[in-house]
mmCIF file of C-alpha atoms and ligand atoms in Angstrom:
data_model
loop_
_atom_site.group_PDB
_atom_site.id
_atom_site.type_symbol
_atom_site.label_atom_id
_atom_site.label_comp_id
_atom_site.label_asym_id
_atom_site.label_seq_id
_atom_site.Cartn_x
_atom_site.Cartn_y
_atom_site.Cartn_z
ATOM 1 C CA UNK A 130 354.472 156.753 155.090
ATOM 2 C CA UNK A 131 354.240 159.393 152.218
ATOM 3 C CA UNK A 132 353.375 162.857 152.746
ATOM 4 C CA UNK A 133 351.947 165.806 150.617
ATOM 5 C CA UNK A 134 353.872 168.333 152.100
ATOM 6 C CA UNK A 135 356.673 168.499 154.881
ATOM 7 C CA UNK A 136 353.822 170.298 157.182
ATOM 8 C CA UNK A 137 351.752 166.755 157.216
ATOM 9 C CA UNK A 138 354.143 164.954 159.311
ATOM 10 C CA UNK A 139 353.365 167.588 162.099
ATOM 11 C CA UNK A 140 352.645 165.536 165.443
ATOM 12 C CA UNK A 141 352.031 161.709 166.385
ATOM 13 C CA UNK A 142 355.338 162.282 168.533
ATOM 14 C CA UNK A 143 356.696 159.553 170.802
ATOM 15 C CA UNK A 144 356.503 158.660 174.177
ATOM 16 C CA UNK A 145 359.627 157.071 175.723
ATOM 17 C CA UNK A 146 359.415 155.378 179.182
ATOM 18 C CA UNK A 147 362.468 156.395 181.417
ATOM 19 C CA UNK A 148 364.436 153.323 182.125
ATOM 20 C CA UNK A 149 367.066 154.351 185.309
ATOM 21 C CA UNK A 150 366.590 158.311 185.872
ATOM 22 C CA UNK A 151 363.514 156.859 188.591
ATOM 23 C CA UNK A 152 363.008 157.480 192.100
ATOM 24 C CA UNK A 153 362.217 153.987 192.300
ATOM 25 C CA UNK A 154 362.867 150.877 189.359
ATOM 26 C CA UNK A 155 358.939 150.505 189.168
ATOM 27 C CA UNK A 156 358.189 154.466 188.734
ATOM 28 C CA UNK A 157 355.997 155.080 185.870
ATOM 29 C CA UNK A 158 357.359 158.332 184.146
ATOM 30 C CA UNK A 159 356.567 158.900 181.067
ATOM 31 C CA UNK A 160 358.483 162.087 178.110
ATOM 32 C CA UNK A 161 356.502 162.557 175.132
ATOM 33 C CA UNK A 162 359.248 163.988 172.503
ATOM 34 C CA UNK A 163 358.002 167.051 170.863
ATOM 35 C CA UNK A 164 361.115 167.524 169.627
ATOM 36 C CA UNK A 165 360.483 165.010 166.541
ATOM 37 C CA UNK A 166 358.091 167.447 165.031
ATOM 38 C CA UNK A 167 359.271 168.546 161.390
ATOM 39 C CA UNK A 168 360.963 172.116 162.614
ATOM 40 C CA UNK A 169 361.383 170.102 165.692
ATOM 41 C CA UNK A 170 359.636 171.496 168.372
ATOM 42 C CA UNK A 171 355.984 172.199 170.360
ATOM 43 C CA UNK A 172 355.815 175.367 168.581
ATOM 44 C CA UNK A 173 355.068 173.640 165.288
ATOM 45 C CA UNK A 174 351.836 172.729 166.270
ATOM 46 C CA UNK A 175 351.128 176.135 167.806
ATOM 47 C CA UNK A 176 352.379 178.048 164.433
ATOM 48 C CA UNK A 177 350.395 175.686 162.015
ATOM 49 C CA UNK A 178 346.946 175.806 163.839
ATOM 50 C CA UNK A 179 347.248 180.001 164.238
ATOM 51 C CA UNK A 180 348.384 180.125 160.618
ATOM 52 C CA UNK A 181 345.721 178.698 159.250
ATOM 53 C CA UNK A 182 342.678 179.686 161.124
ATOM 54 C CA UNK A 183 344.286 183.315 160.505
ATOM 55 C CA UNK A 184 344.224 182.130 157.019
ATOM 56 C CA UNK A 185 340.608 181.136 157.230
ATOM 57 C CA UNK A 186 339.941 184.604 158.734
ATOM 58 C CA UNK A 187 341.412 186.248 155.928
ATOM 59 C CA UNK A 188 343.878 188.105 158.396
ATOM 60 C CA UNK A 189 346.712 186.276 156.184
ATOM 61 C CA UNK A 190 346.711 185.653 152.795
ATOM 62 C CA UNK A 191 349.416 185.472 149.415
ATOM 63 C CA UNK A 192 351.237 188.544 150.187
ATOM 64 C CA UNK A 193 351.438 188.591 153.622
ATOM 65 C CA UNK A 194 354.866 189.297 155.575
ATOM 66 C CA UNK A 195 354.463 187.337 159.197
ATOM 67 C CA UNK A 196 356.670 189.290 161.734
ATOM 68 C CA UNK A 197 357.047 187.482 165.146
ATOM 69 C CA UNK A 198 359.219 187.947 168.259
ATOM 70 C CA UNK A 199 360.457 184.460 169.190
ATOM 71 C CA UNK A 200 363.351 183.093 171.721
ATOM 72 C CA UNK A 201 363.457 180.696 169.062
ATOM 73 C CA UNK A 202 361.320 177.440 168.503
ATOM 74 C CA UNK A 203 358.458 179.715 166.824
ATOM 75 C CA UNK A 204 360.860 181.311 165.086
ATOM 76 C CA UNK A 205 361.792 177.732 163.588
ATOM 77 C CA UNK A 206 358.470 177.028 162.825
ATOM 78 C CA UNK A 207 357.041 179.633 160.821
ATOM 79 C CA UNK A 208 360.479 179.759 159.004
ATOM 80 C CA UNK A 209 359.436 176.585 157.830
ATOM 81 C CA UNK A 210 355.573 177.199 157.169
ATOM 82 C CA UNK A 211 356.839 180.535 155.404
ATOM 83 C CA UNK A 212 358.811 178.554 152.722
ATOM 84 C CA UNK A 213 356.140 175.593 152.087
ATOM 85 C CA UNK A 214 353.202 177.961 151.978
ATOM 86 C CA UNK A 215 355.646 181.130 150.597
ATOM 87 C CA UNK A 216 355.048 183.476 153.334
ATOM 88 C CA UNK A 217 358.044 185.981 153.651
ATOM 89 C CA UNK A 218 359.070 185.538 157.672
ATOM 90 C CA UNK A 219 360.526 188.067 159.437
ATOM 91 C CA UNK A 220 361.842 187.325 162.979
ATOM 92 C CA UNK A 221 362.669 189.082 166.119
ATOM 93 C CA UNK A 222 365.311 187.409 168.302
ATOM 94 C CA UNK A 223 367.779 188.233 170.584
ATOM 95 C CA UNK A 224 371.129 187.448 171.649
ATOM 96 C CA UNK A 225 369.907 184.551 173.771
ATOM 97 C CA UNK A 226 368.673 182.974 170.658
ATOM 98 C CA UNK A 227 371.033 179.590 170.204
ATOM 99 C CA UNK A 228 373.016 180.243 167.224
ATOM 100 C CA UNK A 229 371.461 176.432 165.628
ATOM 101 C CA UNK A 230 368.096 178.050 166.092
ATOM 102 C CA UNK A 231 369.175 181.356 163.832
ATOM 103 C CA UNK A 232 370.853 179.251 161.416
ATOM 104 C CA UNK A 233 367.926 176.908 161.028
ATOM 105 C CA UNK A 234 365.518 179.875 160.356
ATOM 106 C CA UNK A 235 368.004 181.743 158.079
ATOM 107 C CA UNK A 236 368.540 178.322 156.053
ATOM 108 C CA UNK A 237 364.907 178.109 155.072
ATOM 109 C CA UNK A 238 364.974 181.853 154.295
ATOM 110 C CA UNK A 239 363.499 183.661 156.901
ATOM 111 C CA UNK A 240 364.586 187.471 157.662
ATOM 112 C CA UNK A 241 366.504 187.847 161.110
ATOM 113 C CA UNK A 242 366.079 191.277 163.271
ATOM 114 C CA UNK A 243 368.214 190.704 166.521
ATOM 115 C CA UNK A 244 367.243 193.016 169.159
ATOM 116 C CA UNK A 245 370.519 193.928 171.324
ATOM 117 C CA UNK A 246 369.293 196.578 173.923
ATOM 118 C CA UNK A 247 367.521 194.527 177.596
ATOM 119 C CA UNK A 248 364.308 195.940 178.543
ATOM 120 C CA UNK A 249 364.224 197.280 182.281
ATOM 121 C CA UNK A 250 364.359 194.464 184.346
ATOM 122 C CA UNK A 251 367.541 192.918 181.937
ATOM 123 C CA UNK A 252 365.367 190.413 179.422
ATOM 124 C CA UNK A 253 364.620 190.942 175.705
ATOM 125 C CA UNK A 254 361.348 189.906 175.572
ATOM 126 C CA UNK A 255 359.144 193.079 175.913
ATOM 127 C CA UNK A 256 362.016 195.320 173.362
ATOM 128 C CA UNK A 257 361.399 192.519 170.931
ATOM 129 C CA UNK A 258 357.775 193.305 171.106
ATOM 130 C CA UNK A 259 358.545 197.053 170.372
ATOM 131 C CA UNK A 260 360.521 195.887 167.324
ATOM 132 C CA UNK A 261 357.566 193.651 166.590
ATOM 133 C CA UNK A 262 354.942 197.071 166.271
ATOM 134 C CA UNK A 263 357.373 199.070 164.524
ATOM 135 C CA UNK A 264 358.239 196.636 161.912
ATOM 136 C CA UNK A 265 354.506 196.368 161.308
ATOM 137 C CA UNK A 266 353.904 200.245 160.945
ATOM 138 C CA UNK A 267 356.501 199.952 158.683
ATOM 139 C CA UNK A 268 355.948 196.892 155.972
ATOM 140 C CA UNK A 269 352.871 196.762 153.970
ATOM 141 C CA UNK A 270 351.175 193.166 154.618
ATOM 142 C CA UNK A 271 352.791 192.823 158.200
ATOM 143 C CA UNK A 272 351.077 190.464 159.882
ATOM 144 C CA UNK A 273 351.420 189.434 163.825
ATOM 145 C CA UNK A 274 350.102 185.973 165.003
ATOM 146 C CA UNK A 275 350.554 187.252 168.719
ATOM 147 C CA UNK A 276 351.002 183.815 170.324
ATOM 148 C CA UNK A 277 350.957 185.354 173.797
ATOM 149 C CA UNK A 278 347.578 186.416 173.309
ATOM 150 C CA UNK A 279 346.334 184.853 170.514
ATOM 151 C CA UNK A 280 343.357 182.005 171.605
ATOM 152 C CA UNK A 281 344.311 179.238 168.746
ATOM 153 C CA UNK A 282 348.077 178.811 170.319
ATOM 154 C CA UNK A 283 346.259 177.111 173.272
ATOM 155 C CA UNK A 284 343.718 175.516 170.829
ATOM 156 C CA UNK A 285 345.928 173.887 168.677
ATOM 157 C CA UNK A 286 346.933 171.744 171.764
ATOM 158 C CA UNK A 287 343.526 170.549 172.703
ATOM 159 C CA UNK A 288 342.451 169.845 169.446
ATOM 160 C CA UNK A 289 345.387 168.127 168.017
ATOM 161 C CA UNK A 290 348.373 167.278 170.515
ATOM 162 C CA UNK A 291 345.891 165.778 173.806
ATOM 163 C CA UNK A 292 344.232 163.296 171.577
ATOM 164 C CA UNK A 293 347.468 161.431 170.781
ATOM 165 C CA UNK A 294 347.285 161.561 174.470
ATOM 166 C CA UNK A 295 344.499 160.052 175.674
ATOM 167 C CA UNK A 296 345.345 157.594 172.851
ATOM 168 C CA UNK A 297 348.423 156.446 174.352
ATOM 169 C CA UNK A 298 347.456 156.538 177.771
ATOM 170 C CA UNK A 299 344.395 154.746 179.094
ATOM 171 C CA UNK A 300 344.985 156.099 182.823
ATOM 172 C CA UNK A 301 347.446 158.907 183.500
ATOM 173 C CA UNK A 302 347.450 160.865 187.273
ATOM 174 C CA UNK A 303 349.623 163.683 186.499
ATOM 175 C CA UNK A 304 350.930 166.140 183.681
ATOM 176 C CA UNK A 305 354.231 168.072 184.255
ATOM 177 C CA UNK A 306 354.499 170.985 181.097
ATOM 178 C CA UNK A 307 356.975 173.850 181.110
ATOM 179 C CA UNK A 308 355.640 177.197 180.869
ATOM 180 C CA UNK A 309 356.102 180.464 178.803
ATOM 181 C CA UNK A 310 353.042 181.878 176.768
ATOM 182 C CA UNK A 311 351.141 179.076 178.546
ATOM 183 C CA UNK A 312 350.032 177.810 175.648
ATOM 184 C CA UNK A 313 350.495 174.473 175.790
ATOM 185 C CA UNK A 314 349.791 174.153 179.566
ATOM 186 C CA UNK A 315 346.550 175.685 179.054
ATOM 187 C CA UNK A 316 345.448 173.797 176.033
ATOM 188 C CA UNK A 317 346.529 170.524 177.307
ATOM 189 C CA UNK A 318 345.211 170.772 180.254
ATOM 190 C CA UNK A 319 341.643 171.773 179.423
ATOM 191 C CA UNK A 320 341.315 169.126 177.578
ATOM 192 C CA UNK A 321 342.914 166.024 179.668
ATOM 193 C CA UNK A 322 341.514 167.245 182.788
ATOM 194 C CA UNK A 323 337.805 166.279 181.235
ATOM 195 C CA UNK A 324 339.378 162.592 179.843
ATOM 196 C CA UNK A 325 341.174 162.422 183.449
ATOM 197 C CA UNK A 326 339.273 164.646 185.598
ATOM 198 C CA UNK A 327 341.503 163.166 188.641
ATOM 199 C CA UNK A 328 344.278 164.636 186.464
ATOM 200 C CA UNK A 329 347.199 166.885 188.461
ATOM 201 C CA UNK A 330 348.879 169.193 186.338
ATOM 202 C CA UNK A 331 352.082 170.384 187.068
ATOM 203 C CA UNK A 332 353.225 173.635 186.029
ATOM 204 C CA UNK A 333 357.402 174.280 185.839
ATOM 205 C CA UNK A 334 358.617 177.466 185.080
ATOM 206 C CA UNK A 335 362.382 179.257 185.249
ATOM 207 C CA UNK A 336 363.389 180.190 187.948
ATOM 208 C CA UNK A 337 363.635 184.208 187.959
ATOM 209 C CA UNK A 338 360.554 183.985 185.327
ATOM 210 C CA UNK A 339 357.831 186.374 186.185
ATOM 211 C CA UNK A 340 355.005 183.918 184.346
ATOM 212 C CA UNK A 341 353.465 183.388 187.673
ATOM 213 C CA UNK A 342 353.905 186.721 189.442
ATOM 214 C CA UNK A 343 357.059 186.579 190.870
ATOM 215 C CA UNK A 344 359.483 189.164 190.064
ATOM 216 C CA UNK A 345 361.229 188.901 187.242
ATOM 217 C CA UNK A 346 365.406 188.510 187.212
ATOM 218 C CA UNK A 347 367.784 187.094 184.360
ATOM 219 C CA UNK A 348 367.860 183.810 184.084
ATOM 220 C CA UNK A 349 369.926 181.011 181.194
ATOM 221 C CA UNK A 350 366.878 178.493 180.422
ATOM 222 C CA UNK A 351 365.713 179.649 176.851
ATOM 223 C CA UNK A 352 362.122 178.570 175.928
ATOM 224 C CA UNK A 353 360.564 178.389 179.062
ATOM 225 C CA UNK A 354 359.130 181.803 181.357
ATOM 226 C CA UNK A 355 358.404 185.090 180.684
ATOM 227 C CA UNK A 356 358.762 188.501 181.932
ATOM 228 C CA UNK A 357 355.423 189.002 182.362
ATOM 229 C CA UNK A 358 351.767 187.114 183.152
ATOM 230 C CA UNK A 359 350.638 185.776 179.362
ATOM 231 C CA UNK A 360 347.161 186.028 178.619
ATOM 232 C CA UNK A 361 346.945 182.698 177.285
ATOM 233 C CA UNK A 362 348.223 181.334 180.315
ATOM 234 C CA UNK A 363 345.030 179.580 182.856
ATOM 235 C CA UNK A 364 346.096 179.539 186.216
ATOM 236 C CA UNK A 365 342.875 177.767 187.436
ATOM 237 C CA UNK A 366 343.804 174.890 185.329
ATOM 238 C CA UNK A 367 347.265 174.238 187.037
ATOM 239 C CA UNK A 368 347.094 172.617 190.318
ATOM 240 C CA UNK A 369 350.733 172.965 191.330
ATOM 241 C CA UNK A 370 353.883 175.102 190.406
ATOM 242 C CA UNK A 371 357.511 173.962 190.543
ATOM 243 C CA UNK A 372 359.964 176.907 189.784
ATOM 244 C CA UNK A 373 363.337 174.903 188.571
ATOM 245 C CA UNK A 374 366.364 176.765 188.736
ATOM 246 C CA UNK A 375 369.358 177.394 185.765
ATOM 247 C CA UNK A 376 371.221 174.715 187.554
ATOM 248 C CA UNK A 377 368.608 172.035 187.968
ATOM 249 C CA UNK A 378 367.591 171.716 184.476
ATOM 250 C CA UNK A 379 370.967 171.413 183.106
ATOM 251 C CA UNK A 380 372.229 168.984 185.661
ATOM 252 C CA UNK A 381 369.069 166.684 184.403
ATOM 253 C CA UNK A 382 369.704 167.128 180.806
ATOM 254 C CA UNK A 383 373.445 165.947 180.941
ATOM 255 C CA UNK A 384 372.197 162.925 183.052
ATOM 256 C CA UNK A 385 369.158 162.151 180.930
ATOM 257 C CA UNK A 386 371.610 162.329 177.634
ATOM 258 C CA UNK A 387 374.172 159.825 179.516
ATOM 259 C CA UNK A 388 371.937 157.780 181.376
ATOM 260 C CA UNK A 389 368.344 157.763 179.123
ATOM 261 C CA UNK A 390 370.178 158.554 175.794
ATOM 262 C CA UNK A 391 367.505 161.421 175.615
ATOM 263 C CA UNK A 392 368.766 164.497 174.569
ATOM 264 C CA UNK A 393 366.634 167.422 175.466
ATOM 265 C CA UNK A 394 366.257 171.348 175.508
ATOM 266 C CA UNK A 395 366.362 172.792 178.503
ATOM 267 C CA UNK A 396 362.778 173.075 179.325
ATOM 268 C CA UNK A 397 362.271 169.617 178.930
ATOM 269 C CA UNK A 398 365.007 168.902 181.456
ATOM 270 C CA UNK A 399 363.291 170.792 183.799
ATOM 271 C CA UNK A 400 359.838 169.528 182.901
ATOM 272 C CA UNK A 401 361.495 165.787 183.587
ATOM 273 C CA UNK A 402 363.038 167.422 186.736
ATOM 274 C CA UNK A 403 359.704 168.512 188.476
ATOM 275 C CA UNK A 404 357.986 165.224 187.228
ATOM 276 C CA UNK A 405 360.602 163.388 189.215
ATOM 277 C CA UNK A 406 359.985 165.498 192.270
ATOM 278 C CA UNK A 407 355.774 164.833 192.160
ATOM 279 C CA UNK A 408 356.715 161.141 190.975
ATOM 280 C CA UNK A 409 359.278 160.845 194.551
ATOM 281 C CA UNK A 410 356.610 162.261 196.544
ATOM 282 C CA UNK A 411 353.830 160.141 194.647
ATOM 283 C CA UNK A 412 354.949 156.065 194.213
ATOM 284 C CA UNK A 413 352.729 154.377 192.102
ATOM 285 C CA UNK A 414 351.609 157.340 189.814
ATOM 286 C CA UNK A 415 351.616 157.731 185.825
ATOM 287 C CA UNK A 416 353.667 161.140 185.436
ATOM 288 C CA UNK A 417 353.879 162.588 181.915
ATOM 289 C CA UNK A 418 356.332 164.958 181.086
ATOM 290 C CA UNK A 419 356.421 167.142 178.132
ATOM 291 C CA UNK A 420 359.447 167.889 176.303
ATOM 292 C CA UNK A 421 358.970 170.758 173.865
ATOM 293 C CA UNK A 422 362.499 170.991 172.149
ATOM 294 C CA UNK A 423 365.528 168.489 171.220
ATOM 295 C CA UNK A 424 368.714 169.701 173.006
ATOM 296 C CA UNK A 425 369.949 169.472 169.159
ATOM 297 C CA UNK A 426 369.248 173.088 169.454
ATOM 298 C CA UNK A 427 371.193 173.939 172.723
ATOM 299 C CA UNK A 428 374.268 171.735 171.541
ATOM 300 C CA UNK A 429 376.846 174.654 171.473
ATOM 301 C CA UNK A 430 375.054 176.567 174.502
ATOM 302 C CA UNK A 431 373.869 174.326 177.386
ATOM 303 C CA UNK A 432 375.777 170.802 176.270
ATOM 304 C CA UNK A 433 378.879 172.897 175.860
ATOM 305 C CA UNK A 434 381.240 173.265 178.764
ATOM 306 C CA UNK A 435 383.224 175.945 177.212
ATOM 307 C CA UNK A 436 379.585 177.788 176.914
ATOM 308 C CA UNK A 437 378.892 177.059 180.893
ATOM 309 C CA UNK A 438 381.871 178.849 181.906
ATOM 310 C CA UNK A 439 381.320 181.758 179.892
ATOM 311 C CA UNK A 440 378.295 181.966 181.549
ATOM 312 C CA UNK A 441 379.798 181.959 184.663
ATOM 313 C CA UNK A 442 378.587 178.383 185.657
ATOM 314 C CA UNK A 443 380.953 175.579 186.451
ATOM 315 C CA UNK A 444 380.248 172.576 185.177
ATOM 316 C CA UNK A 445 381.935 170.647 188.108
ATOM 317 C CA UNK A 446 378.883 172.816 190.347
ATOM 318 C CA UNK A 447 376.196 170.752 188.364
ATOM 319 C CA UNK A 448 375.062 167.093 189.870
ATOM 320 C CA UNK A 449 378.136 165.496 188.816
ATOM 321 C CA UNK A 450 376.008 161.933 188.741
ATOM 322 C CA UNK A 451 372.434 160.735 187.898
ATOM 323 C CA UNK A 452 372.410 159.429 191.532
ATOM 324 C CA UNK A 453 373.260 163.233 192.785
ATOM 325 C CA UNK A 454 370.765 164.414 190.678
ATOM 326 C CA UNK A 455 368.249 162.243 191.840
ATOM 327 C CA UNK A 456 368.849 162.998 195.775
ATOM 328 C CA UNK A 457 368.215 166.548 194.357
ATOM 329 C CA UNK A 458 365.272 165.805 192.862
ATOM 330 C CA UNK A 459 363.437 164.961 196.421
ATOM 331 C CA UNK A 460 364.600 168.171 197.841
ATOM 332 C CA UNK A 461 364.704 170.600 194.782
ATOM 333 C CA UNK A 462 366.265 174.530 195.315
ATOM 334 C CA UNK A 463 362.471 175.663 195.553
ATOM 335 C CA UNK A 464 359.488 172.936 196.579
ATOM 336 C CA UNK A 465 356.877 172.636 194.426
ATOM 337 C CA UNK A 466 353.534 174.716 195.889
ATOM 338 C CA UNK A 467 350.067 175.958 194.452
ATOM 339 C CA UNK A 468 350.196 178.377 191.968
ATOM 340 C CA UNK A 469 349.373 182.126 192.331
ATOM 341 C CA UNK A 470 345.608 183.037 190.593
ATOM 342 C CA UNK A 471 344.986 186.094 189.242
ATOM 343 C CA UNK A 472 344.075 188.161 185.913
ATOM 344 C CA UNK A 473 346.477 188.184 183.318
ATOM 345 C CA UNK A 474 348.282 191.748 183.922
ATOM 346 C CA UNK A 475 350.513 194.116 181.828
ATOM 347 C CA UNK A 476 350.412 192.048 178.498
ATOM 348 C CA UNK A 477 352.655 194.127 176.223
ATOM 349 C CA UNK A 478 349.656 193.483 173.390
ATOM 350 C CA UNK A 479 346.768 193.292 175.075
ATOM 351 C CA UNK A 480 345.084 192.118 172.271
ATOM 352 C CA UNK A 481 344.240 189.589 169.797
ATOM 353 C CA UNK A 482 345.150 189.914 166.337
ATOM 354 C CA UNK A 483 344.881 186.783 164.627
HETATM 355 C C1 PLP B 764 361.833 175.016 174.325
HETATM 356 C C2 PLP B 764 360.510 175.512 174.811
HETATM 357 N N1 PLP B 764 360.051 175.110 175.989
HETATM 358 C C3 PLP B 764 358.882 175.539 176.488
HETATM 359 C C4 PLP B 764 358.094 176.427 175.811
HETATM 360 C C5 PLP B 764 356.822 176.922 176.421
HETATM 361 O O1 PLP B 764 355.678 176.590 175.681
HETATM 362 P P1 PLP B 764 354.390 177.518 175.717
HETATM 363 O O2 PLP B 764 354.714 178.770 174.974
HETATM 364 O O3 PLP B 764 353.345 176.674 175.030
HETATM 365 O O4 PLP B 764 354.057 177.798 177.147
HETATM 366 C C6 PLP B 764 358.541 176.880 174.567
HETATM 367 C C7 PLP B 764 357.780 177.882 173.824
HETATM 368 O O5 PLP B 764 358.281 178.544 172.953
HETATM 369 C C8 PLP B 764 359.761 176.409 174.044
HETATM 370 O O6 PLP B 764 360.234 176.807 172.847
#
């Protein structure tokens, strides 16, 4: 297949059936691989759609400087859409950031600002925000895509990733998506809940994430949660929440590397970790699980044991086997209930830009 630009091969990402990770041999589970996108990750899609409908909307144009707080995988992304459509990129990170993740970026020459000072309740996310405004007080042309906030991060999802849905699945009775600016959840969601309006979706988030409402507390996951309720996050269109803890979602990605061959970021471990939870408590479903990231990006952090330790977990204290981790899955660290509703609160924009 030939392509214009590296930007065209954006989506049409597989689905892989898991083989022996099952509750039962005739379990239906189902990972779709976001992780094959070009910068590969979810965000890709996210970045591209809110790039160019700001584009359309003259908000960006030649010039333009986009300056974006990211735990990473956006970060990727518009570090590639800023050299193919020669945007300078200038990201916020922090020193959770994998190191593969800054290197990426800095290879296609985007601009790295690493925060180093927690906020109050010990994550980065709301100081890189502050960074984020005073960078664009400062640089002429700053421009801020706002993807907690901003409406096309959900859109890009309905309109472009839950078609190659509904055209790989003729019936499908659940939906299992990690969580952090919602985007994704949200988008998918309204749209596969009209194709499959029997359709359960599954929210995970981090344990210690506050996306939900609960109180917020440090946790290693990167990609998934958030320190506060995002905007772009629907809680009417999530019909259950399963909060997976640090030591669930690595356990699952070292089993689903040796057992599946499928190598995932940590969010997709846990997304394939609460999908074999509903699928255990469900026989006979269709359970698809999204995996935003490749753990290609998490290969000196979470994959490493050296990493674990410093981190003060021991890799002997993860499910040792797939057959461990599978008990777990039945009776996972917090069961799976209906999530909290409620209005969006404290959103460290509160508006859209884009
Ligand atoms: C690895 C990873 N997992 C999950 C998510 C959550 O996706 P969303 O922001 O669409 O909720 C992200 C978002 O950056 C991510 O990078």
């Amino acid at each position: 297949m030939i392509y214009e630009n590296v930007l065209e091969t954006l989506g049409d990402t597989p689905v892989v059936r898991l083989r022996k990770l099952l509750p039962r041999p005739t379990d239906r589970i189902y990972v779709k691989l976001e992780g094959a996108n070009p910068s590969g990750s979810i965000k890709d899609r996210a970045a591209l759609h809110m790039v160019e409908s700001a584009e359309r909307k003259g908000y960006l144009g030649p010039g333009a400087t986009l300056i974006e707080s990211t735990s990473g995988n956006l970060g990727k992304s518009l570090a590639l859409i800023g050299a193919v459509k020669g945007y300078r990129v200038i990201l916020v990170v922090d020193p959770k950031t994998p190191q593969s993740v800054l290197s990426y970026a800095a290879s296609l020459g985007a601009e790295l600002d690493m925060v180093s000072r927690p906020d109050g309740n010990g994550s980065y996310q709301k100081t890189r925000i502050e960074r984020v405004r005073q960078l664009l007080d400062e640089i002429p042309g700053g421009r801020n895509l706002d993807q907690y906030n901003n409406p096309d991060n959900p859109k890009a999802y309905t309109r472009f990733a839950a078609p190659e849905i509904v055209k790989d699945f003729d019936h499908l009775d659940a939906l299992v998506v990690a969580v952090s600016t919602g985007g994704h959840i949200t988008g998918l969601s309204s749209a596969l809940k009209e194709h499959f309006p029997a359709l359960h979706v599954r929210a995970v988030d981090a344990v210690g994430s506050a996306a939900f409402g609960h109180p917020f507390a440090p946790y290693k996951m990167r990609g998934i949660g958030l320190s506060w309720i995002p905007a772009n996050l629907r809680s009417d269109l999530v019909d259950s929440l399963h909060r997976v803890a640090d030591t669930e979602a690595l356990s699952i990605c070292r089993a689903l590397a040796a057992e599946e061959g499928l190598l995932l970021g940590e969010s997709g471990g846990a997304a394939v970790f609460a999908a074999l939870t509903y699928a255990a408590a469900n026989p006979g479903q269709v359970v698809l699980a999204i995996a935003p990231d490749s753990g290609v990006n998490y290969l000196y952090e979470s994959y490493d044991d050296q990493w674990l330790r410093g981190q003060g977990i021991v890799p002997g204290s993860l499910f040792g086997t797939s057959a461990a981790v599978l008990r777990h899955t039945v009776t996972p660290m917090y069961p799976p209930s209906p999530p909290a509703t409620g209005n969006p609160v404290d959103r460290p924009f509160g508006e859209v830009r884009a």
